[in-house]
Every structure is written in structure tokens, then in C-alpha cells.
């Protein structure tokens, strides 16, 4: 069963988490983060191999450099609809056979659509790698769709939109805010699942056109992690993906924009809201348009302010002042377009959102006025790196991190050189990044509230 992976979904969260965390201490020589091996097939398909022999299983992923931001105007939702339709069939493996075969062999599968890419992945016993590679390569080029398939799956996605957006106040608020945050029909302002009228009007021809335009080996990345070796992966990749001709996929449209934002404040009240919340999103550079030093400083700033229970905001608002039940920050540095730095908090009963927001801003400003505490920066770096050391043990982490980075237009070097970037950040870099966040006018505030007249929770 397929699912949406939104900007703030698990896939991107993993990527951001990992770009914010590799190991080794300052005095040691860096040896990369995941140390992948990579090669490119003659048809342009990049292959990344991450051997991990802790268990006899393998993760096989195909990432397409095509997400909802690549959809033609007026066809929002087609990338995600196609993701659903990819599970239909081919002449060799008719409708539903892909999933049946995988289940018969004890495998697991899923897929996701994000703003910047779409991915398909299977986890199987390592001796079944050839089987899944044959299946995935087959549907890269031989997908067959009937009008009935499209009508059925379109109805499924429309119902999915009901469940995930229309019936969730927080999702409706986010959708409304994103449209304001990225105005003038910027691709990041459209919902991944699509606007309802456009989604309802999508046709078989729309899905096949997107498939033809973007699903090709020279627009895809194969990532294989687990109990494998490079020689075997290369042999199988050349056998199954190698014969698929390149299509000369068109270069992607740049997404970084300096367009003004009409945002301001967006408020949504709904009787179903049980926990009020406040958030503020601020445009900041990502690796696509910012200097690596500024991006690394923003990562550390996010960890300093909102990185868990020891962060400045959590300790001040949740523990010391008892104003909030949660508080934190988020920084999306991996976007193909502009990045976002976000503050968020939920109040305790009796505390208004305005009071909570003011307290959060006061604590944030305190960092700029007073600087960091002695050894605070070193402790943050050490914590981020320690987290990454442990996460290296997971078979999935490297595959998701590198696949997402490459699909968004970044490089393996961008991932592997992360430790050096983090280690080079100084206290002044962090303060400069904070000042840039506070001074940035392109921001939007959102408030989610239960029905009522006040601003209290």
C-alpha cells in the first residue's frame, strides 16, 4: 500500500536527522559518513551500494527525481497518483502480481511521494535481490494502465485526501499556510496529494505523460543496502536496469525563489482540536542555495534551540516556566528549493498562544544577546555526532539519506563531508545564523485552536 511522504514526513525527517549527525570527534581524522560505493550504468542510472552484513536482508530502493514540485500546472497530485498506479501491472507481471510475488517471498514493500522525489522500496532476504530488481526494472518502463485502473485508484486517492487533509484540522492549516508561504503557484505551495478539483480531473493520459517524462534510468537512482557486495549489485543492475534506454529527461526547473510572501498569520479553529499549537516558519537557505557554512550553522542552531529535552526552548518553556507541553524547532536543509527554519510549541491549559509565542521569542532572543554558554557548542556537536554513530548501524538510514540527497540534486560528497562542515562551525556562525533567522521578513505564523473566542488553549 502506498503512502504520501510529505515535506515533514518520516522520509525527510530521517534525512534531516542524519545530515545533522555523523560521528567522530574533533581530533580524529574523518572517514566519511556512510562510505558508500557508487557507479553509473551506461544509460545514466546512478547506483549506490551500502554493504551491511549484520543480517541476511537487503533494502532495494529506486528514487525518481520527480516529485509533486515537478507536476505540470493544473495537474497537482499526478505524481502521487502515479505512485499508486505503479502497483498495477505490466504485460509480464499483470495487475497486482508485483505485490503478490513479494509477499510470497516474505518481503515488505512501500512507496512515497514528496515535493522533490518519488521512491519505491522493498526489503527482502538477500538471496531475493535479483527477484525484486527484475520486478522494479520491469515496471520502470512497461507499466500498463487501463481507464478503469486510473478511475479506481483516483477514487482511492480522493478518499485518502479526505482522511489526511479534509478531516485533519492540522493538515488543513498546513495546506493553507503553505499556499501563502509559497505564493504565485510556486510548486512548494501545492499539496503533494493535489488540490481536490485538479486531482478529481486527472486522467490516464495525465498519469502516463508524467510516467513517460520522468520514469527513466537517467532520471533514477538505485540504492541497495544490506547484505550485499558491490560486484553482485553491479552484475544484477547491468542485467536488469542496464538494457533500459535513456530518455534524455529534461533538466529540472530551479525552485529557489526570492518572491515576497503575503503570509503573516493563519488561524484555524475547529471543534476537533484537542491540543492548541503555534508555529512560525521562516525562509532560510538550503544546501541548494546557501553556503555550506551557513547551512551547518543553522543545523546546530536548530539543535541548540529545539533539539529535544535538553534544548534551550524545551528547558525554558516546558520545564522552567511550565508554559508549554512541547516546544522545539525544525530546519529543512535538504530541499531542492528554499529551506525553512520552523519554531513550534503547544501550550499548557490556561496559557494563550500569544503568551507562549512571546515567551519563545524572548528565549530565542536571549541566545543572541547573551551568546552560548561555555562548552555548549562542543556538547551539541558531540551529541549530534554520537547520534549519527549509532544510526550508522541501521541498514535503512544510509540508504534513505543518500537516496534523498541525490534525488534532491545534492551529491554524495555533500553527505560525506558533513562532519567537516559541522566541526568548522563557530559560536559566531551560530549567532549570525540566528540573527539571519530573526531578521528574515519572509515568515508565516500559524495557530491551531479549538472553537471559541479566545486565544487560549
CSV table of C-alpha atoms in Angstrom, one decimal:
chain,number,residue,atom,x,y,z
A,1,UNK,CA,0.0,0.0,0.0
A,2,UNK,CA,1.4,3.3,-1.0
A,3,UNK,CA,1.5,6.4,1.1
A,4,UNK,CA,2.4,10.1,0.9
A,5,UNK,CA,5.6,11.3,2.3
A,6,UNK,CA,5.1,15.0,2.9
A,7,UNK,CA,7.8,17.6,3.5
A,8,UNK,CA,7.7,17.0,7.2
A,9,UNK,CA,7.2,13.2,6.8
A,10,UNK,CA,9.4,10.5,8.1
A,11,UNK,CA,11.5,10.1,5.0
A,12,UNK,CA,12.7,13.7,5.0
A,13,UNK,CA,12.9,13.7,8.8
A,14,UNK,CA,15.3,10.8,8.6
A,15,UNK,CA,17.4,12.6,6.0
A,16,UNK,CA,17.5,15.8,8.0
A,17,UNK,CA,18.3,13.9,11.2
A,18,UNK,CA,21.1,12.2,9.5
A,19,UNK,CA,22.6,15.2,7.8
A,20,UNK,CA,22.6,16.5,11.3
A,21,UNK,CA,24.5,13.7,12.7
A,22,UNK,CA,27.7,11.9,11.9
A,23,UNK,CA,30.4,10.7,14.2
A,24,UNK,CA,34.0,11.1,15.2
A,25,UNK,CA,35.5,13.6,17.4
A,26,UNK,CA,37.3,16.8,16.5
A,27,UNK,CA,40.7,15.4,16.9
A,28,UNK,CA,40.1,12.4,14.8
A,29,UNK,CA,40.5,12.1,11.0
A,30,UNK,CA,37.2,12.0,9.2
A,31,UNK,CA,36.4,8.9,7.2
A,32,UNK,CA,33.1,9.9,5.6
A,33,UNK,CA,29.7,9.2,6.9
A,34,UNK,CA,28.4,6.1,5.2
A,35,UNK,CA,31.3,5.4,2.9
A,36,UNK,CA,29.1,4.2,0.0
A,37,UNK,CA,30.3,2.7,-3.2
A,38,UNK,CA,28.8,4.1,-6.4
A,39,UNK,CA,28.9,3.6,-10.1
A,40,UNK,CA,26.8,4.7,-13.1
A,41,UNK,CA,25.3,2.5,-15.7
A,42,UNK,CA,25.8,3.3,-19.4
A,43,UNK,CA,22.2,4.6,-19.6
A,44,UNK,CA,22.9,7.2,-16.9
A,45,UNK,CA,21.3,5.4,-13.9
A,46,UNK,CA,23.3,6.0,-10.8
A,47,UNK,CA,23.8,3.1,-8.4
A,48,UNK,CA,24.8,3.4,-4.7
A,49,UNK,CA,25.7,0.3,-2.6
A,50,UNK,CA,25.9,0.3,1.1
A,51,UNK,CA,27.1,-3.1,2.4
A,52,UNK,CA,25.9,-4.0,5.9
A,53,UNK,CA,26.2,-7.6,6.8
A,54,UNK,CA,24.6,-7.6,10.3
A,55,UNK,CA,21.6,-9.6,8.9
A,56,UNK,CA,20.9,-11.6,5.7
A,57,UNK,CA,18.5,-9.0,4.4
A,58,UNK,CA,18.7,-6.3,1.7
A,59,UNK,CA,16.9,-3.0,1.1
A,60,UNK,CA,16.3,-2.2,-2.6
A,61,UNK,CA,15.3,1.4,-3.4
A,62,UNK,CA,14.6,3.2,-6.7
A,63,UNK,CA,14.4,7.0,-6.4
A,64,UNK,CA,13.0,9.1,-9.2
A,65,UNK,CA,14.0,12.7,-9.5
A,66,UNK,CA,10.3,13.7,-9.8
A,67,UNK,CA,8.0,14.8,-7.1
A,68,UNK,CA,4.9,16.9,-6.8
A,69,UNK,CA,7.0,20.0,-7.5
A,70,UNK,CA,7.7,18.7,-11.0
A,71,UNK,CA,4.0,18.4,-11.9
A,72,UNK,CA,2.6,20.5,-14.8
A,73,UNK,CA,0.5,23.4,-13.7
A,74,UNK,CA,-3.1,22.3,-13.2
A,75,UNK,CA,-2.2,18.7,-12.7
A,76,UNK,CA,-1.5,18.7,-9.0
A,77,UNK,CA,-1.5,15.2,-7.4
A,78,UNK,CA,-0.4,13.4,-10.6
A,79,UNK,CA,3.0,12.4,-9.1
A,80,UNK,CA,1.3,10.7,-6.1
A,81,UNK,CA,-1.5,9.2,-8.2
A,82,UNK,CA,1.2,7.6,-10.5
A,83,UNK,CA,2.9,6.2,-7.4
A,84,UNK,CA,-0.3,4.4,-6.6
A,85,UNK,CA,-0.7,3.2,-10.2
A,86,UNK,CA,2.8,1.8,-10.3
A,87,UNK,CA,1.4,-1.1,-8.4
A,88,UNK,CA,-1.0,-2.1,-11.2
A,89,UNK,CA,0.9,-4.2,-13.7
A,90,UNK,CA,2.9,-4.8,-16.8
A,91,UNK,CA,2.5,-7.4,-19.6
A,92,UNK,CA,4.9,-9.7,-17.8
A,93,UNK,CA,3.6,-9.2,-14.3
A,94,UNK,CA,-0.2,-8.3,-14.6
A,95,UNK,CA,-2.3,-6.4,-12.1
A,96,UNK,CA,-1.2,-6.9,-8.5
A,97,UNK,CA,1.3,-9.6,-9.2
A,98,UNK,CA,4.3,-7.5,-8.1
A,99,UNK,CA,2.9,-7.4,-4.5
A,100,UNK,CA,1.8,-11.0,-4.5
A,101,UNK,CA,5.3,-12.2,-5.5
A,102,UNK,CA,6.9,-10.1,-2.9
A,103,UNK,CA,4.6,-11.3,-0.2
A,104,UNK,CA,5.1,-15.0,-1.2
A,105,UNK,CA,8.8,-14.5,-0.6
A,106,UNK,CA,8.3,-12.8,2.8
A,107,UNK,CA,9.3,-9.3,1.5
A,108,UNK,CA,8.0,-5.9,2.5
A,109,UNK,CA,7.4,-3.0,0.2
A,110,UNK,CA,6.2,0.6,0.2
A,111,UNK,CA,6.5,3.8,-1.8
A,112,UNK,CA,6.3,7.5,-1.1
A,113,UNK,CA,5.9,10.8,-2.9
A,114,UNK,CA,7.5,14.0,-1.7
A,115,UNK,CA,7.9,17.5,-3.1
A,116,UNK,CA,11.2,16.7,-4.7
A,117,UNK,CA,11.2,13.0,-5.5
A,118,UNK,CA,9.3,9.7,-5.5
A,119,UNK,CA,10.6,6.4,-4.2
A,120,UNK,CA,9.8,2.7,-4.2
A,121,UNK,CA,11.5,0.2,-1.9
A,122,UNK,CA,11.4,-3.4,-0.9
A,123,UNK,CA,13.1,-5.3,2.0
A,124,UNK,CA,13.7,-9.0,1.3
A,125,UNK,CA,16.1,-11.8,2.1
A,126,UNK,CA,19.4,-11.0,0.5
A,127,UNK,CA,19.1,-14.0,-1.9
A,128,UNK,CA,15.9,-12.4,-3.3
A,129,UNK,CA,17.6,-9.3,-4.5
A,130,UNK,CA,17.6,-10.4,-8.1
A,131,UNK,CA,13.8,-11.1,-7.9
A,132,UNK,CA,13.0,-7.6,-6.8
A,133,UNK,CA,15.4,-6.0,-9.2
A,134,UNK,CA,13.7,-7.7,-12.1
A,135,UNK,CA,10.3,-6.6,-10.9
A,136,UNK,CA,11.3,-3.0,-10.3
A,137,UNK,CA,13.1,-2.7,-13.6
A,138,UNK,CA,10.1,-4.2,-15.4
A,139,UNK,CA,7.7,-1.5,-14.1
A,140,UNK,CA,10.2,1.3,-14.8
A,141,UNK,CA,9.4,1.0,-18.5
A,142,UNK,CA,6.5,-1.4,-19.1
A,143,UNK,CA,3.6,0.0,-16.9
A,144,UNK,CA,0.2,-0.7,-18.4
A,145,UNK,CA,-2.8,1.3,-17.3
A,146,UNK,CA,-6.5,0.9,-18.1
A,147,UNK,CA,-9.0,3.7,-17.7
A,148,UNK,CA,-10.7,1.5,-15.0
A,149,UNK,CA,-7.4,1.2,-13.1
A,150,UNK,CA,-7.0,5.0,-13.1
A,151,UNK,CA,-10.6,5.6,-12.1
A,152,UNK,CA,-10.4,3.2,-9.2
A,153,UNK,CA,-7.1,4.5,-7.9
A,154,UNK,CA,-8.1,8.1,-8.3
A,155,UNK,CA,-11.1,7.4,-6.1
A,156,UNK,CA,-8.8,5.8,-3.5
A,157,UNK,CA,-6.6,8.9,-3.5
A,158,UNK,CA,-9.6,11.2,-3.2
A,159,UNK,CA,-10.7,9.3,-0.2
A,160,UNK,CA,-7.1,9.4,1.1
A,161,UNK,CA,-7.3,13.2,0.8
A,162,UNK,CA,-10.5,13.2,2.8
A,163,UNK,CA,-8.8,11.3,5.6
A,164,UNK,CA,-5.4,13.0,5.6
A,165,UNK,CA,-6.4,16.6,4.8
A,166,UNK,CA,-10.1,17.4,5.0
A,167,UNK,CA,-10.7,15.5,8.2
A,168,UNK,CA,-7.5,16.7,9.9
A,169,UNK,CA,-7.5,20.4,11.1
A,170,UNK,CA,-3.7,20.4,11.4
A,171,UNK,CA,-3.3,19.3,7.8
A,172,UNK,CA,-5.8,21.8,6.5
A,173,UNK,CA,-4.0,24.6,8.4
A,174,UNK,CA,-0.6,23.4,7.0
A,175,UNK,CA,-2.0,23.3,3.4
A,176,UNK,CA,-3.4,26.9,3.8
A,177,UNK,CA,-0.2,28.2,5.3
A,178,UNK,CA,2.0,26.6,2.6
A,179,UNK,CA,0.0,28.2,-0.1
A,180,UNK,CA,0.6,31.6,1.5
A,181,UNK,CA,4.2,30.8,2.2
A,182,UNK,CA,5.0,29.9,-1.4
A,183,UNK,CA,2.6,32.2,-3.4
A,184,UNK,CA,2.2,32.7,-7.1
A,185,UNK,CA,1.6,28.9,-7.6
A,186,UNK,CA,5.1,28.1,-6.6
A,187,UNK,CA,5.4,24.2,-6.6
A,188,UNK,CA,6.1,24.1,-2.9
A,189,UNK,CA,2.7,25.8,-2.3
A,190,UNK,CA,0.8,22.9,-3.8
A,191,UNK,CA,-0.2,19.9,-1.7
A,192,UNK,CA,1.5,16.7,-2.6
A,193,UNK,CA,-1.8,14.9,-2.7
A,194,UNK,CA,-3.1,17.6,-5.0
A,195,UNK,CA,-5.9,20.2,-4.9
A,196,UNK,CA,-9.2,18.3,-4.9
A,197,UNK,CA,-10.6,19.7,-8.2
A,198,UNK,CA,-7.4,19.0,-10.1
A,199,UNK,CA,-7.0,15.6,-8.5
A,200,UNK,CA,-10.5,14.6,-9.5
A,201,UNK,CA,-9.9,15.6,-13.1
A,202,UNK,CA,-6.7,13.6,-13.6
A,203,UNK,CA,-6.8,11.1,-16.4
A,204,UNK,CA,-5.0,8.0,-17.6
A,205,UNK,CA,-3.2,10.2,-20.2
A,206,UNK,CA,-2.0,12.6,-17.4
A,207,UNK,CA,-0.5,9.7,-15.4
A,208,UNK,CA,1.1,8.2,-18.5
A,209,UNK,CA,2.5,11.5,-19.6
A,210,UNK,CA,4.2,12.0,-16.2
A,211,UNK,CA,5.5,8.5,-16.3
A,212,UNK,CA,6.9,9.0,-19.8
A,213,UNK,CA,8.5,12.3,-18.8
A,214,UNK,CA,10.2,11.3,-15.6
A,215,UNK,CA,10.4,7.5,-15.1
A,216,UNK,CA,13.6,6.6,-16.9
A,217,UNK,CA,17.0,5.2,-15.8
A,218,UNK,CA,18.8,8.5,-16.5
A,219,UNK,CA,16.4,10.2,-14.0
A,220,UNK,CA,16.6,7.5,-11.3
A,221,UNK,CA,18.9,6.4,-8.6
A,222,UNK,CA,19.2,2.8,-7.4
A,223,UNK,CA,20.3,2.3,-3.8
A,224,UNK,CA,20.9,-1.1,-2.4
A,225,UNK,CA,21.8,-1.6,1.3
A,226,UNK,CA,22.3,-4.6,3.4
A,227,UNK,CA,23.9,-8.0,3.0
A,228,UNK,CA,25.3,-7.4,-0.5
A,229,UNK,CA,28.6,-6.7,-2.2
A,230,UNK,CA,29.3,-4.2,-5.0
A,231,UNK,CA,30.2,-6.8,-7.6
A,232,UNK,CA,26.9,-8.7,-7.2
A,233,UNK,CA,24.8,-5.5,-7.3
A,234,UNK,CA,26.7,-4.2,-10.4
A,235,UNK,CA,26.1,-7.5,-12.2
A,236,UNK,CA,22.4,-7.5,-11.4
A,237,UNK,CA,21.9,-3.8,-12.1
A,238,UNK,CA,23.6,-4.2,-15.5
A,239,UNK,CA,21.4,-7.2,-16.3
A,240,UNK,CA,18.0,-5.7,-15.4
A,241,UNK,CA,18.4,-1.9,-15.5
A,242,UNK,CA,21.2,-1.7,-18.0
A,243,UNK,CA,19.1,-2.6,-21.1
A,244,UNK,CA,16.6,0.2,-20.5
A,245,UNK,CA,17.3,3.0,-22.8
A,246,UNK,CA,18.0,6.5,-21.5
A,247,UNK,CA,15.3,9.1,-22.4
A,248,UNK,CA,17.2,12.3,-22.1
A,249,UNK,CA,14.9,13.6,-19.4
A,250,UNK,CA,14.7,17.4,-19.4
A,251,UNK,CA,16.6,19.4,-16.7
A,252,UNK,CA,14.5,20.3,-13.7
A,253,UNK,CA,13.2,23.8,-13.2
A,254,UNK,CA,15.0,25.8,-10.5
A,255,UNK,CA,12.9,26.2,-7.4
A,256,UNK,CA,14.7,28.7,-5.3
A,257,UNK,CA,12.8,32.0,-5.2
A,258,UNK,CA,13.0,35.4,-3.7
A,259,UNK,CA,9.3,36.1,-4.3
A,260,UNK,CA,7.7,38.1,-1.5
A,261,UNK,CA,5.4,36.3,0.9
A,262,UNK,CA,2.0,37.5,1.7
A,263,UNK,CA,1.8,35.1,4.7
A,264,UNK,CA,1.6,36.9,8.0
A,265,UNK,CA,-0.7,34.9,10.3
A,266,UNK,CA,-3.0,32.0,9.5
A,267,UNK,CA,-5.5,30.8,12.2
A,268,UNK,CA,-7.7,27.7,12.1
A,269,UNK,CA,-10.4,26.9,14.7
A,270,UNK,CA,-12.0,23.5,14.7
A,271,UNK,CA,-14.1,21.7,17.3
A,272,UNK,CA,-12.0,18.6,16.8
A,273,UNK,CA,-8.8,20.3,18.0
A,274,UNK,CA,-7.9,19.0,21.5
A,275,UNK,CA,-4.4,20.5,21.8
A,276,UNK,CA,-3.8,24.0,20.6
A,277,UNK,CA,-0.5,24.7,18.8
A,278,UNK,CA,1.6,27.6,17.5
A,279,UNK,CA,4.3,27.6,14.8
A,280,UNK,CA,6.3,30.0,12.8
A,281,UNK,CA,8.1,29.1,9.6
A,282,UNK,CA,10.9,31.3,8.3
A,283,UNK,CA,12.5,31.1,4.8
A,284,UNK,CA,16.2,30.2,5.1
A,285,UNK,CA,18.7,28.9,2.6
A,286,UNK,CA,19.1,25.2,2.0
A,287,UNK,CA,22.1,23.4,0.6
A,288,UNK,CA,20.7,24.2,-2.8
A,289,UNK,CA,21.2,28.0,-2.5
A,290,UNK,CA,23.1,28.6,0.8
A,291,UNK,CA,26.7,28.5,1.8
A,292,UNK,CA,27.6,25.2,3.4
A,293,UNK,CA,28.9,27.1,6.4
A,294,UNK,CA,25.6,28.9,7.0
A,295,UNK,CA,23.6,25.7,6.5
A,296,UNK,CA,25.8,23.8,9.1
A,297,UNK,CA,25.3,26.7,11.5
A,298,UNK,CA,21.6,26.6,11.0
A,299,UNK,CA,21.7,22.8,11.8
A,300,UNK,CA,23.5,23.5,15.1
A,301,UNK,CA,21.2,26.4,15.8
A,302,UNK,CA,18.2,24.1,15.5
A,303,UNK,CA,19.8,21.6,17.8
A,304,UNK,CA,20.6,24.3,20.3
A,305,UNK,CA,17.1,25.8,20.4
A,306,UNK,CA,14.9,22.8,19.8
A,307,UNK,CA,16.8,19.6,19.6
A,308,UNK,CA,15.0,17.5,22.3
A,309,UNK,CA,14.6,17.6,26.0
A,310,UNK,CA,17.9,19.4,26.7
A,311,UNK,CA,17.4,22.2,24.2
A,312,UNK,CA,17.0,25.9,25.2
A,313,UNK,CA,13.3,26.2,24.3
A,314,UNK,CA,12.2,22.9,25.9
A,315,UNK,CA,14.0,23.6,29.2
A,316,UNK,CA,12.7,27.2,29.4
A,317,UNK,CA,9.1,26.8,28.2
A,318,UNK,CA,8.3,23.2,29.3
A,319,UNK,CA,10.4,22.7,32.4
A,320,UNK,CA,11.3,26.0,34.0
A,321,UNK,CA,8.4,28.2,33.1
A,322,UNK,CA,5.8,25.5,32.7
A,323,UNK,CA,4.1,27.3,29.8
A,324,UNK,CA,4.2,24.6,27.2
A,325,UNK,CA,3.7,20.8,26.8
A,326,UNK,CA,6.1,20.8,23.9
A,327,UNK,CA,8.4,23.2,22.2
A,328,UNK,CA,11.1,22.8,19.5
A,329,UNK,CA,12.5,23.8,16.1
A,330,UNK,CA,12.9,22.2,12.7
A,331,UNK,CA,15.2,23.1,9.9
A,332,UNK,CA,14.9,21.6,6.4
A,333,UNK,CA,18.3,22.0,4.8
A,334,UNK,CA,17.9,19.3,2.1
A,335,UNK,CA,15.2,21.0,0.0
A,336,UNK,CA,15.7,21.5,-3.7
A,337,UNK,CA,14.3,24.9,-3.3
A,338,UNK,CA,14.3,27.3,-0.3
A,339,UNK,CA,14.7,25.8,3.1
A,340,UNK,CA,12.6,26.5,6.1
A,341,UNK,CA,13.5,27.1,9.8
A,342,UNK,CA,10.5,26.5,12.0
A,343,UNK,CA,9.6,27.1,15.6
A,344,UNK,CA,6.7,25.3,17.2
A,345,UNK,CA,5.1,24.9,20.6
A,346,UNK,CA,1.9,23.7,22.3
A,347,UNK,CA,0.6,25.5,25.5
A,348,UNK,CA,-0.3,24.1,28.8
A,349,UNK,CA,-4.0,24.7,29.8
A,350,UNK,CA,-4.7,28.3,30.6
A,351,UNK,CA,-1.8,29.7,28.6
A,352,UNK,CA,-2.6,31.6,25.5
A,353,UNK,CA,-0.8,31.1,22.2
A,354,UNK,CA,0.3,34.8,22.2
A,355,UNK,CA,1.8,34.4,25.6
A,356,UNK,CA,3.6,31.3,24.6
A,357,UNK,CA,4.9,32.8,21.4
A,358,UNK,CA,6.2,35.8,23.3
A,359,UNK,CA,8.0,33.6,25.8
A,360,UNK,CA,9.5,31.6,22.9
A,361,UNK,CA,10.7,34.7,21.2
A,362,UNK,CA,12.2,36.0,24.5
A,363,UNK,CA,14.2,32.9,25.0
A,364,UNK,CA,15.4,32.9,21.4
A,365,UNK,CA,16.5,36.5,21.6
A,366,UNK,CA,18.3,35.7,24.9
A,367,UNK,CA,20.7,33.4,22.9
A,368,UNK,CA,21.5,36.3,20.6
A,369,UNK,CA,22.0,38.8,23.5
A,370,UNK,CA,24.0,36.5,25.8
A,371,UNK,CA,25.7,34.1,23.5
A,372,UNK,CA,26.3,30.4,24.1
A,373,UNK,CA,27.2,29.0,27.4
A,374,UNK,CA,30.7,27.7,28.0
A,375,UNK,CA,31.2,24.3,26.3
A,376,UNK,CA,27.6,24.4,24.9
A,377,UNK,CA,28.7,24.3,21.3
A,378,UNK,CA,31.1,21.5,21.8
A,379,UNK,CA,28.4,19.5,23.7
A,380,UNK,CA,25.9,20.0,20.8
A,381,UNK,CA,28.4,18.8,18.2
A,382,UNK,CA,29.3,15.8,20.3
A,383,UNK,CA,25.7,14.9,20.8
A,384,UNK,CA,24.9,15.2,17.1
A,385,UNK,CA,27.8,13.1,16.1
A,386,UNK,CA,27.1,10.4,18.8
A,387,UNK,CA,23.6,10.1,17.4
A,388,UNK,CA,24.9,9.5,14.0
A,389,UNK,CA,27.4,6.9,15.1
A,390,UNK,CA,24.6,4.8,16.5
A,391,UNK,CA,22.4,5.4,13.5
A,392,UNK,CA,25.0,4.1,11.1
A,393,UNK,CA,24.2,0.6,12.4
A,394,UNK,CA,20.7,0.7,10.8
A,395,UNK,CA,20.6,-0.7,7.3
A,396,UNK,CA,17.9,1.9,6.2
A,397,UNK,CA,19.5,5.1,7.4
A,398,UNK,CA,22.3,5.4,4.9
A,399,UNK,CA,20.0,4.3,2.0
A,400,UNK,CA,17.3,6.9,2.9
A,401,UNK,CA,19.9,9.7,3.5
A,402,UNK,CA,21.9,9.3,0.3
A,403,UNK,CA,18.9,8.4,-1.9
A,404,UNK,CA,17.1,11.6,-0.7
A,405,UNK,CA,20.2,13.8,-1.1
A,406,UNK,CA,20.9,12.6,-4.7
A,407,UNK,CA,17.2,12.8,-5.7
A,408,UNK,CA,17.0,16.4,-4.4
A,409,UNK,CA,20.1,17.3,-6.5
A,410,UNK,CA,22.8,17.1,-3.9
A,411,UNK,CA,25.8,14.9,-4.1
A,412,UNK,CA,27.3,12.0,-2.1
A,413,UNK,CA,30.1,14.4,-1.2
A,414,UNK,CA,27.5,16.7,0.4
A,415,UNK,CA,26.6,13.9,2.7
A,416,UNK,CA,30.1,12.5,3.3
A,417,UNK,CA,31.6,15.9,4.1
A,418,UNK,CA,29.0,16.8,6.7
A,419,UNK,CA,31.3,16.1,9.7
A,420,UNK,CA,33.9,18.7,8.5
A,421,UNK,CA,31.1,21.3,8.0
A,422,UNK,CA,29.7,20.8,11.4
A,423,UNK,CA,33.1,20.8,13.1
A,424,UNK,CA,34.0,24.1,11.4
A,425,UNK,CA,31.0,25.9,12.9
A,426,UNK,CA,31.9,28.6,15.4
A,427,UNK,CA,29.8,30.3,18.1
A,428,UNK,CA,29.8,33.4,15.9
A,429,UNK,CA,28.5,31.4,13.0
A,430,UNK,CA,25.6,30.2,15.2
A,431,UNK,CA,24.8,33.7,16.3
A,432,UNK,CA,25.0,35.0,12.8
A,433,UNK,CA,22.6,32.3,11.7
A,434,UNK,CA,20.2,33.2,14.5
A,435,UNK,CA,20.3,36.9,13.6
A,436,UNK,CA,19.5,35.9,10.0
A,437,UNK,CA,16.5,33.9,11.1
A,438,UNK,CA,15.2,36.7,13.3
A,439,UNK,CA,15.7,39.4,10.7
A,440,UNK,CA,14.2,37.4,7.8
A,441,UNK,CA,10.9,39.0,6.8
A,442,UNK,CA,9.6,36.0,4.8
A,443,UNK,CA,7.8,34.2,7.6
A,444,UNK,CA,4.3,32.9,8.4
A,445,UNK,CA,2.8,32.2,11.8
A,446,UNK,CA,0.1,29.5,12.2
A,447,UNK,CA,-2.3,29.0,15.1
A,448,UNK,CA,-4.4,25.9,15.6
A,449,UNK,CA,-7.2,26.3,18.1
A,450,UNK,CA,-10.4,24.7,19.3
A,451,UNK,CA,-13.6,26.5,18.8
A,452,UNK,CA,-14.1,29.5,21.0
A,453,UNK,CA,-13.4,33.2,21.2
A,454,UNK,CA,-10.1,33.4,23.0
A,455,UNK,CA,-6.5,32.7,22.0
A,456,UNK,CA,-6.1,30.4,25.0
A,457,UNK,CA,-5.7,26.6,24.8
